[in-house]
mmCIF file of C-alpha atoms and ligand atoms in Angstrom:
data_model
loop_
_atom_site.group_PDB
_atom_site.id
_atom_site.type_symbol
_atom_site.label_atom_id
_atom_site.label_comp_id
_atom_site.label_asym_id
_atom_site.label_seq_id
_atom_site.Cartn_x
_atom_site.Cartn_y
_atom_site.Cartn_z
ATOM 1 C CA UNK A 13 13.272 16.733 -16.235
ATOM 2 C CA UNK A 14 9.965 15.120 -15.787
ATOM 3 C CA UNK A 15 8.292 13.768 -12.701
ATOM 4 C CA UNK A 16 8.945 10.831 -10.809
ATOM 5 C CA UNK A 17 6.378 8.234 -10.249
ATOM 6 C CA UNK A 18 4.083 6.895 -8.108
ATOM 7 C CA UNK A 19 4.751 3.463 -6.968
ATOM 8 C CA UNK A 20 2.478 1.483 -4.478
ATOM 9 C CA UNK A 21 3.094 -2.084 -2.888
ATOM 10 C CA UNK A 22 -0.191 -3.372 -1.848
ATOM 11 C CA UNK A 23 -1.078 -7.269 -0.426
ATOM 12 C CA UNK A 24 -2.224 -8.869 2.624
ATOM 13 C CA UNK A 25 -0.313 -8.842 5.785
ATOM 14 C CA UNK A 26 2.966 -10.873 5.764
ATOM 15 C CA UNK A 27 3.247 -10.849 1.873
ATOM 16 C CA UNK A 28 6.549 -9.320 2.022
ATOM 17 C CA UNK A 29 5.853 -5.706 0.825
ATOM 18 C CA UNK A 30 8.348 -4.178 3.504
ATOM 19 C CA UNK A 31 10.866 -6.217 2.268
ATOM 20 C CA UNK A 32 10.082 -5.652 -1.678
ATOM 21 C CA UNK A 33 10.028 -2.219 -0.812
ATOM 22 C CA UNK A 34 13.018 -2.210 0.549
ATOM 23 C CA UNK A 35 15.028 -4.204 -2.100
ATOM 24 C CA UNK A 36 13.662 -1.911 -4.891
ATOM 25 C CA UNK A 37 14.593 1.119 -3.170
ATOM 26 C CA UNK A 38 18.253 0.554 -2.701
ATOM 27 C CA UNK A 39 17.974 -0.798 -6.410
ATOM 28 C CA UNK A 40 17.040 2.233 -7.942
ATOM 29 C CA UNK A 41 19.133 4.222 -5.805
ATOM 30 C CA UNK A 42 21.917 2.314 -7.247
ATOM 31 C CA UNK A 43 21.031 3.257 -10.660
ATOM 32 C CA UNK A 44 21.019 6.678 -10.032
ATOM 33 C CA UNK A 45 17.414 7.295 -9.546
ATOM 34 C CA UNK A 46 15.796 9.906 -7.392
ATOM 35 C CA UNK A 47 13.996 7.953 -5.014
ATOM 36 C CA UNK A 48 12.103 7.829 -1.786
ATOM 37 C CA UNK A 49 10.493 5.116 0.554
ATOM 38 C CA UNK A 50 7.126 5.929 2.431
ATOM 39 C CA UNK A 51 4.595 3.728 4.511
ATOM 40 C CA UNK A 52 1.044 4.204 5.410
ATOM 41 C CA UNK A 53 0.333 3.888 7.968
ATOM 42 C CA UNK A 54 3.009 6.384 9.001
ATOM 43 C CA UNK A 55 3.041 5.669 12.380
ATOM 44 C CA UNK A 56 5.777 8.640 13.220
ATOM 45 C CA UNK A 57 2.448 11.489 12.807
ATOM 46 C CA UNK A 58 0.425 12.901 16.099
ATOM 47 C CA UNK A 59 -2.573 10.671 13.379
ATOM 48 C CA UNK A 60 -0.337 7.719 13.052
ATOM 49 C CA UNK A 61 0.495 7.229 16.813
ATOM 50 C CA UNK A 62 -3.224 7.259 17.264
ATOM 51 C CA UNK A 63 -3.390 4.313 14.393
ATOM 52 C CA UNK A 64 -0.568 2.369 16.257
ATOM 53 C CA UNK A 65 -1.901 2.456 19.526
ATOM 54 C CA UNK A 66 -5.398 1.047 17.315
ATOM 55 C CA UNK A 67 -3.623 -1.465 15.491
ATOM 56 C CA UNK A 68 -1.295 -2.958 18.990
ATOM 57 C CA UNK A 69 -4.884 -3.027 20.216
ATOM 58 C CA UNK A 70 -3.980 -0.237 23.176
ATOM 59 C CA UNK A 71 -7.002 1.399 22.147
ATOM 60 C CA UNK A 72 -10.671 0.923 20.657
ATOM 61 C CA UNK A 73 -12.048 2.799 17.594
ATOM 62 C CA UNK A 74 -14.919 2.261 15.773
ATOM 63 C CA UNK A 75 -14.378 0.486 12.582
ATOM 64 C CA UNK A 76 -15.025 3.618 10.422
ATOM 65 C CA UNK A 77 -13.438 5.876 12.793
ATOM 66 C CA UNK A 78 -10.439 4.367 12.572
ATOM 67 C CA UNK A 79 -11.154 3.954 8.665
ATOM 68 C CA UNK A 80 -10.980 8.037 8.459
ATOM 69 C CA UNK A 81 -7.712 8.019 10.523
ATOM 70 C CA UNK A 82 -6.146 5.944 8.117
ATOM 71 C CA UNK A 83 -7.416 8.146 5.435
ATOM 72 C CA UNK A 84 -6.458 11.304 7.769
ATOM 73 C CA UNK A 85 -3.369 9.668 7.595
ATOM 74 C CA UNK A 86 -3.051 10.029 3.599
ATOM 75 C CA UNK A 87 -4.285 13.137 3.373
ATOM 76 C CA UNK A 88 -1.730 15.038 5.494
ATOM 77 C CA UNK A 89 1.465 13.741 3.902
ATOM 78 C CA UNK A 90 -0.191 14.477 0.358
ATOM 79 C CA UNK A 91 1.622 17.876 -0.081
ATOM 80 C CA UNK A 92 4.557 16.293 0.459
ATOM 81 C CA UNK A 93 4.353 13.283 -1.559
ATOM 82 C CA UNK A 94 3.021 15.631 -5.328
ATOM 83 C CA UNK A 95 6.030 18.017 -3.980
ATOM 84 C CA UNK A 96 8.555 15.175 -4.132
ATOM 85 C CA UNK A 97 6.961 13.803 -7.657
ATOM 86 C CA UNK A 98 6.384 17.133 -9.009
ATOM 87 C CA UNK A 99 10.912 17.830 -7.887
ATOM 88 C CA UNK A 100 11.298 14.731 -9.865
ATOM 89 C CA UNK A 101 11.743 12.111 -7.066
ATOM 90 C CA UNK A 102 9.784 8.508 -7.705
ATOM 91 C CA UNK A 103 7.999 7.461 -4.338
ATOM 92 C CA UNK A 104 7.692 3.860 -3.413
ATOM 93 C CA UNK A 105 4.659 3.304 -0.866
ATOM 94 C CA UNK A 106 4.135 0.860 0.884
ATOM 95 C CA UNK A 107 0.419 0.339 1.339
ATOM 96 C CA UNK A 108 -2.312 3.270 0.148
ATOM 97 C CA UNK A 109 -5.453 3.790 -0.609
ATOM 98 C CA UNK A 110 -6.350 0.497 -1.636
ATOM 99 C CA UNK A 111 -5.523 -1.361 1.410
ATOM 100 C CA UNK A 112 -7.588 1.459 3.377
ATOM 101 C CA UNK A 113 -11.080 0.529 1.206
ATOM 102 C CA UNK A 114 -10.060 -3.438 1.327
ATOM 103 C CA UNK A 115 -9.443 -3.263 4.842
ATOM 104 C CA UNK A 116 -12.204 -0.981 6.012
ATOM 105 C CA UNK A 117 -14.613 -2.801 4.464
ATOM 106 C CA UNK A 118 -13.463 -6.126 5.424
ATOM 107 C CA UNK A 119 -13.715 -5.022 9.603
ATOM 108 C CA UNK A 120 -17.097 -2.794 9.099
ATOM 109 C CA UNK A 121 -19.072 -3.816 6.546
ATOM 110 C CA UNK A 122 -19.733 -1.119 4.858
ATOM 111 C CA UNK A 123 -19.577 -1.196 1.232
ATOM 112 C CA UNK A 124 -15.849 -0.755 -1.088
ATOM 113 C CA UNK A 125 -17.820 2.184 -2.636
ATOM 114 C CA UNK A 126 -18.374 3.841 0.764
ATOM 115 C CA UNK A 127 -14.950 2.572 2.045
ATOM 116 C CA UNK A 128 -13.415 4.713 -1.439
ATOM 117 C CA UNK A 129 -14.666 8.033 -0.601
ATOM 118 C CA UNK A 130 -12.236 9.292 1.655
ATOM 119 C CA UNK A 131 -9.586 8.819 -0.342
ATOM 120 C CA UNK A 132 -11.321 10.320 -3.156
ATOM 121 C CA UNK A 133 -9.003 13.400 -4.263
ATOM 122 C CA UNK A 134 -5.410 12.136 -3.365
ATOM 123 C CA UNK A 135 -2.869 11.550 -5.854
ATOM 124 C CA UNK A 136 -3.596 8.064 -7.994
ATOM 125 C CA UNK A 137 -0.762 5.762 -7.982
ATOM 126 C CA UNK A 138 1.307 5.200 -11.574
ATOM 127 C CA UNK A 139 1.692 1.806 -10.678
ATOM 128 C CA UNK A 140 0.162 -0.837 -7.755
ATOM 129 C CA UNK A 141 2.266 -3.577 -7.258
ATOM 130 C CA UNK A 142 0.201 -6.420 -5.805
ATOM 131 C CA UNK A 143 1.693 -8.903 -3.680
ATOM 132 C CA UNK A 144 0.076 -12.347 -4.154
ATOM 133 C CA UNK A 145 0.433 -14.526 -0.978
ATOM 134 C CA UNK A 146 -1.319 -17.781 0.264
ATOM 135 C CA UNK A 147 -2.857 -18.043 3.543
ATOM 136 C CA UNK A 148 -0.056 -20.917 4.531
ATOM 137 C CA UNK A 149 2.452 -19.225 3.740
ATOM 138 C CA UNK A 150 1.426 -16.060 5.559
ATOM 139 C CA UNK A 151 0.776 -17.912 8.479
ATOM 140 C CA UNK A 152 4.164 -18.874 8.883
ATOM 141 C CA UNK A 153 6.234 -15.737 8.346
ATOM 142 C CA UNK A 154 7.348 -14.136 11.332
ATOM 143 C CA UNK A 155 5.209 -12.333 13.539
ATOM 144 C CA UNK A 156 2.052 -13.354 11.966
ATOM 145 C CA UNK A 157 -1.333 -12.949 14.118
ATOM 146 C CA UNK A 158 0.198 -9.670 16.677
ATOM 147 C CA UNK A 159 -1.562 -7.158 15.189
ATOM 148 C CA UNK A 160 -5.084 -6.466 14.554
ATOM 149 C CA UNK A 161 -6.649 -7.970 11.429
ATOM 150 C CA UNK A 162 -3.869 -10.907 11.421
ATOM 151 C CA UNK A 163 -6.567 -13.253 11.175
ATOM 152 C CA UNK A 164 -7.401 -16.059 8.892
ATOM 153 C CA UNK A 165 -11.082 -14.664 8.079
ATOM 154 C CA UNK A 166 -10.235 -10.602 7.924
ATOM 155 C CA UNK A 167 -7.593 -11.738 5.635
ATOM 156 C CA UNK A 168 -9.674 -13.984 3.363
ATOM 157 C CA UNK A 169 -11.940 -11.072 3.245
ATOM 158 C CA UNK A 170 -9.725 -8.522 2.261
ATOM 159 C CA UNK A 171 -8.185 -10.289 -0.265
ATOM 160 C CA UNK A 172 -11.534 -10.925 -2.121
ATOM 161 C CA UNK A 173 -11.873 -7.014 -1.575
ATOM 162 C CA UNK A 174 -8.362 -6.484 -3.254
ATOM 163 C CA UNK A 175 -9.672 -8.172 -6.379
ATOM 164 C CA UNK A 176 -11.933 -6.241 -6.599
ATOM 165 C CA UNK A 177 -10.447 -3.319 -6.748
ATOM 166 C CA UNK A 178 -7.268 -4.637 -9.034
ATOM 167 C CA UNK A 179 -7.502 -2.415 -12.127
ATOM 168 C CA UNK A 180 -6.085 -3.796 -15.195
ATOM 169 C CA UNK A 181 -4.437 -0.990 -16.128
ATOM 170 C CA UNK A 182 -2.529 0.014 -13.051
ATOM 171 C CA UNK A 183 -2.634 -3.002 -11.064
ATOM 172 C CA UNK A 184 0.720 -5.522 -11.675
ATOM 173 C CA UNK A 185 -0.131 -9.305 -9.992
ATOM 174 C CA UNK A 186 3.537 -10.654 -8.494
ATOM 175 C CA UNK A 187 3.297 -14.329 -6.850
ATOM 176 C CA UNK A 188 5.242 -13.151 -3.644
ATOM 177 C CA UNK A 189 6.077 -16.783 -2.282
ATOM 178 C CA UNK A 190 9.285 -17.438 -4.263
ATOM 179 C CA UNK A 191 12.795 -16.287 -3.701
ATOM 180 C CA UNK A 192 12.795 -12.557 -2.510
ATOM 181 C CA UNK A 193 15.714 -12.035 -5.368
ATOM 182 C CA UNK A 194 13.384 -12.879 -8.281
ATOM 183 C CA UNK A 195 10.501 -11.795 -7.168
ATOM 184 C CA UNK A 196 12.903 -8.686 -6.966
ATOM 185 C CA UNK A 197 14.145 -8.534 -10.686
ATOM 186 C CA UNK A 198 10.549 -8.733 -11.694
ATOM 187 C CA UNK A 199 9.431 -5.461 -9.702
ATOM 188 C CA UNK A 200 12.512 -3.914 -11.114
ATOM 189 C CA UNK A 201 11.813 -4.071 -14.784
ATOM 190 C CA UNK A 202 8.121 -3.312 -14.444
ATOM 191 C CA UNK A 203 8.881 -0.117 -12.745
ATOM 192 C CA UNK A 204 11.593 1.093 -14.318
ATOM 193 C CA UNK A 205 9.155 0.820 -17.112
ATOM 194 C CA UNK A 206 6.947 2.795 -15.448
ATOM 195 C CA UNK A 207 9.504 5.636 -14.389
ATOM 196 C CA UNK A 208 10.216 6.135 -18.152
ATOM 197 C CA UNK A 209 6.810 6.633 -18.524
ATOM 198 C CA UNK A 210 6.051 9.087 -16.126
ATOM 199 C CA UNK A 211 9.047 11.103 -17.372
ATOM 200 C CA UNK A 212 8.143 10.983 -20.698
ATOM 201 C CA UNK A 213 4.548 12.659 -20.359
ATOM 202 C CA UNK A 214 1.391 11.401 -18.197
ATOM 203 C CA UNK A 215 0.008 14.098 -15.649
ATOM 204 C CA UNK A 216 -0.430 12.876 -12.337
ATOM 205 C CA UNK A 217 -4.282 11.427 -11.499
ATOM 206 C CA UNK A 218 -6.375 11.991 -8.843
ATOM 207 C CA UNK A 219 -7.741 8.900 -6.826
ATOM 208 C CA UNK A 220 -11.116 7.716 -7.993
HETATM 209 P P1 TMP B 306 1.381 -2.615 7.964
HETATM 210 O O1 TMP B 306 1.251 -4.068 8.317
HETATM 211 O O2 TMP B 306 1.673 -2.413 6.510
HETATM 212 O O3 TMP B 306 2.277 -1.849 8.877
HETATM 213 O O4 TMP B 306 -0.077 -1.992 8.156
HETATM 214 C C1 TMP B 306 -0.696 -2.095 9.387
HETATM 215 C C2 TMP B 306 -2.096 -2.643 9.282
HETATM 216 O O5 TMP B 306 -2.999 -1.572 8.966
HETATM 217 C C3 TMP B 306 -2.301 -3.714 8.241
HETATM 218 O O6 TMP B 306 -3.044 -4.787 8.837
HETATM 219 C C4 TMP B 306 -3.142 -3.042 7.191
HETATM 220 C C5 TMP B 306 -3.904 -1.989 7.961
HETATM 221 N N1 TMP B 306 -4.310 -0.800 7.192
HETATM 222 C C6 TMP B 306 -5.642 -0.431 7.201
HETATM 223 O O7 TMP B 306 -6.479 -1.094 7.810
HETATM 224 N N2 TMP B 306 -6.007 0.697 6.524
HETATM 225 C C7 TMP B 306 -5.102 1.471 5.850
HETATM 226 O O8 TMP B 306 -5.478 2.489 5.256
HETATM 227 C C8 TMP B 306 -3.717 1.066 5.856
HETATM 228 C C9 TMP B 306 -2.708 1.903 5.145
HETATM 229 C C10 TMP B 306 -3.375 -0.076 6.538
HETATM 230 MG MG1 MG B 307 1.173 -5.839 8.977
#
């Protein structure tokens, strides 16, 4: 049997990735897939607690600080995650590297190139799902503006930063702000597209 793939939901805040991930989870579990659901931040690690308390705004990091905690973050659930692929199992993510450089950048300035590094090394997604959502409409999900970076600026910001790290090859545009159930069905066939794929032959890449 070959390996699973690597599937990553990335978007702004509010563009409904928890819920996509969600859907398309139970989806593939339905069809008999080997699947598992991950988020980053995981906020359940000794790391991740540290990045909740940061996000709830309980405590102050630096910007690039708490950059490399996100990163940290990554980097000590990667055994795990090539273990799972490696057994077979297809991981849907939500969030990864690419919300750490689009972020980071966005709150300290430094460059995306700079704002890449640490993540430089971990597995490369198969697949990045991109969530496409307009500043209205985020506004008026639920929740919107609690945590850090649910602002109207950071967030126009990071989405120019998100462009510009969309690569053609593994980057898939969805508009997010119709009905969950077709946004759904799209997800579904691209990715079941890409778990034949994997199967079939590509090695798992490294980050760039
Ligand atoms: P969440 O909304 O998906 O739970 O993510 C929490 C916030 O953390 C969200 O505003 C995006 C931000 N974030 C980073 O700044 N860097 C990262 O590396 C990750 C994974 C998330
Ligand atoms: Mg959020």
């Amino acid at each position: 049997m070959g390996r699973g793939a690597f599937i990553v939901f990335e978007g702004l805040d509010r563009a409904g990735k928890s819920t996509q991930v969600s859907m398309l989870t139970d989806a593939l579990r339905e069809r008999g897939v080997a699947v598992q659901k991950q988020s980053f931040p995981d906020r359940s690690t000794a790391i991740g607690k540290l990045i909740d308390d940061y996000l709830t705004k309980k405590v102050e990091f630096s910007p690039e600080a708490a950059h490399l905690l996100f990163s940290a973050n990554r980097w000590e659930c990667k055994d795990r995650l090539i273990k799972s692929l490696e057994e077979g199992t297809t991981l849907v993510v939500d969030r990864y590297a690419a919300s750490g450089a689009a972020y980071a950048a966005a709150n300290s300035g430094q460059t995306l190139e700079w704002c890449s590094q640490p993540d430089r090394g971990l597995p490369a997604p198969d697949l990045v799902i991109f969530l496409r959502v307009g500043e209205e409409e985020q506004q008026k999900r639920a929740n919107w503006g609690e945590e850090r970076f649910e602002r109207v600026e950071t967030q126009r910001k990071i989405g120019k930063n998100f462009d510009r790290l969309a690569d053609s090859r593994t980057w898939f545009g969805v508009d997010a702000q119709r009905d969950k159930a077709a946004i759904h069905a799209e997800i579904l066939e691209r990715v079941l597209k890409a778990i034949h794929e994997c199967a079939d032959q590509s090695p798992l890449e490294n980050q760039e």
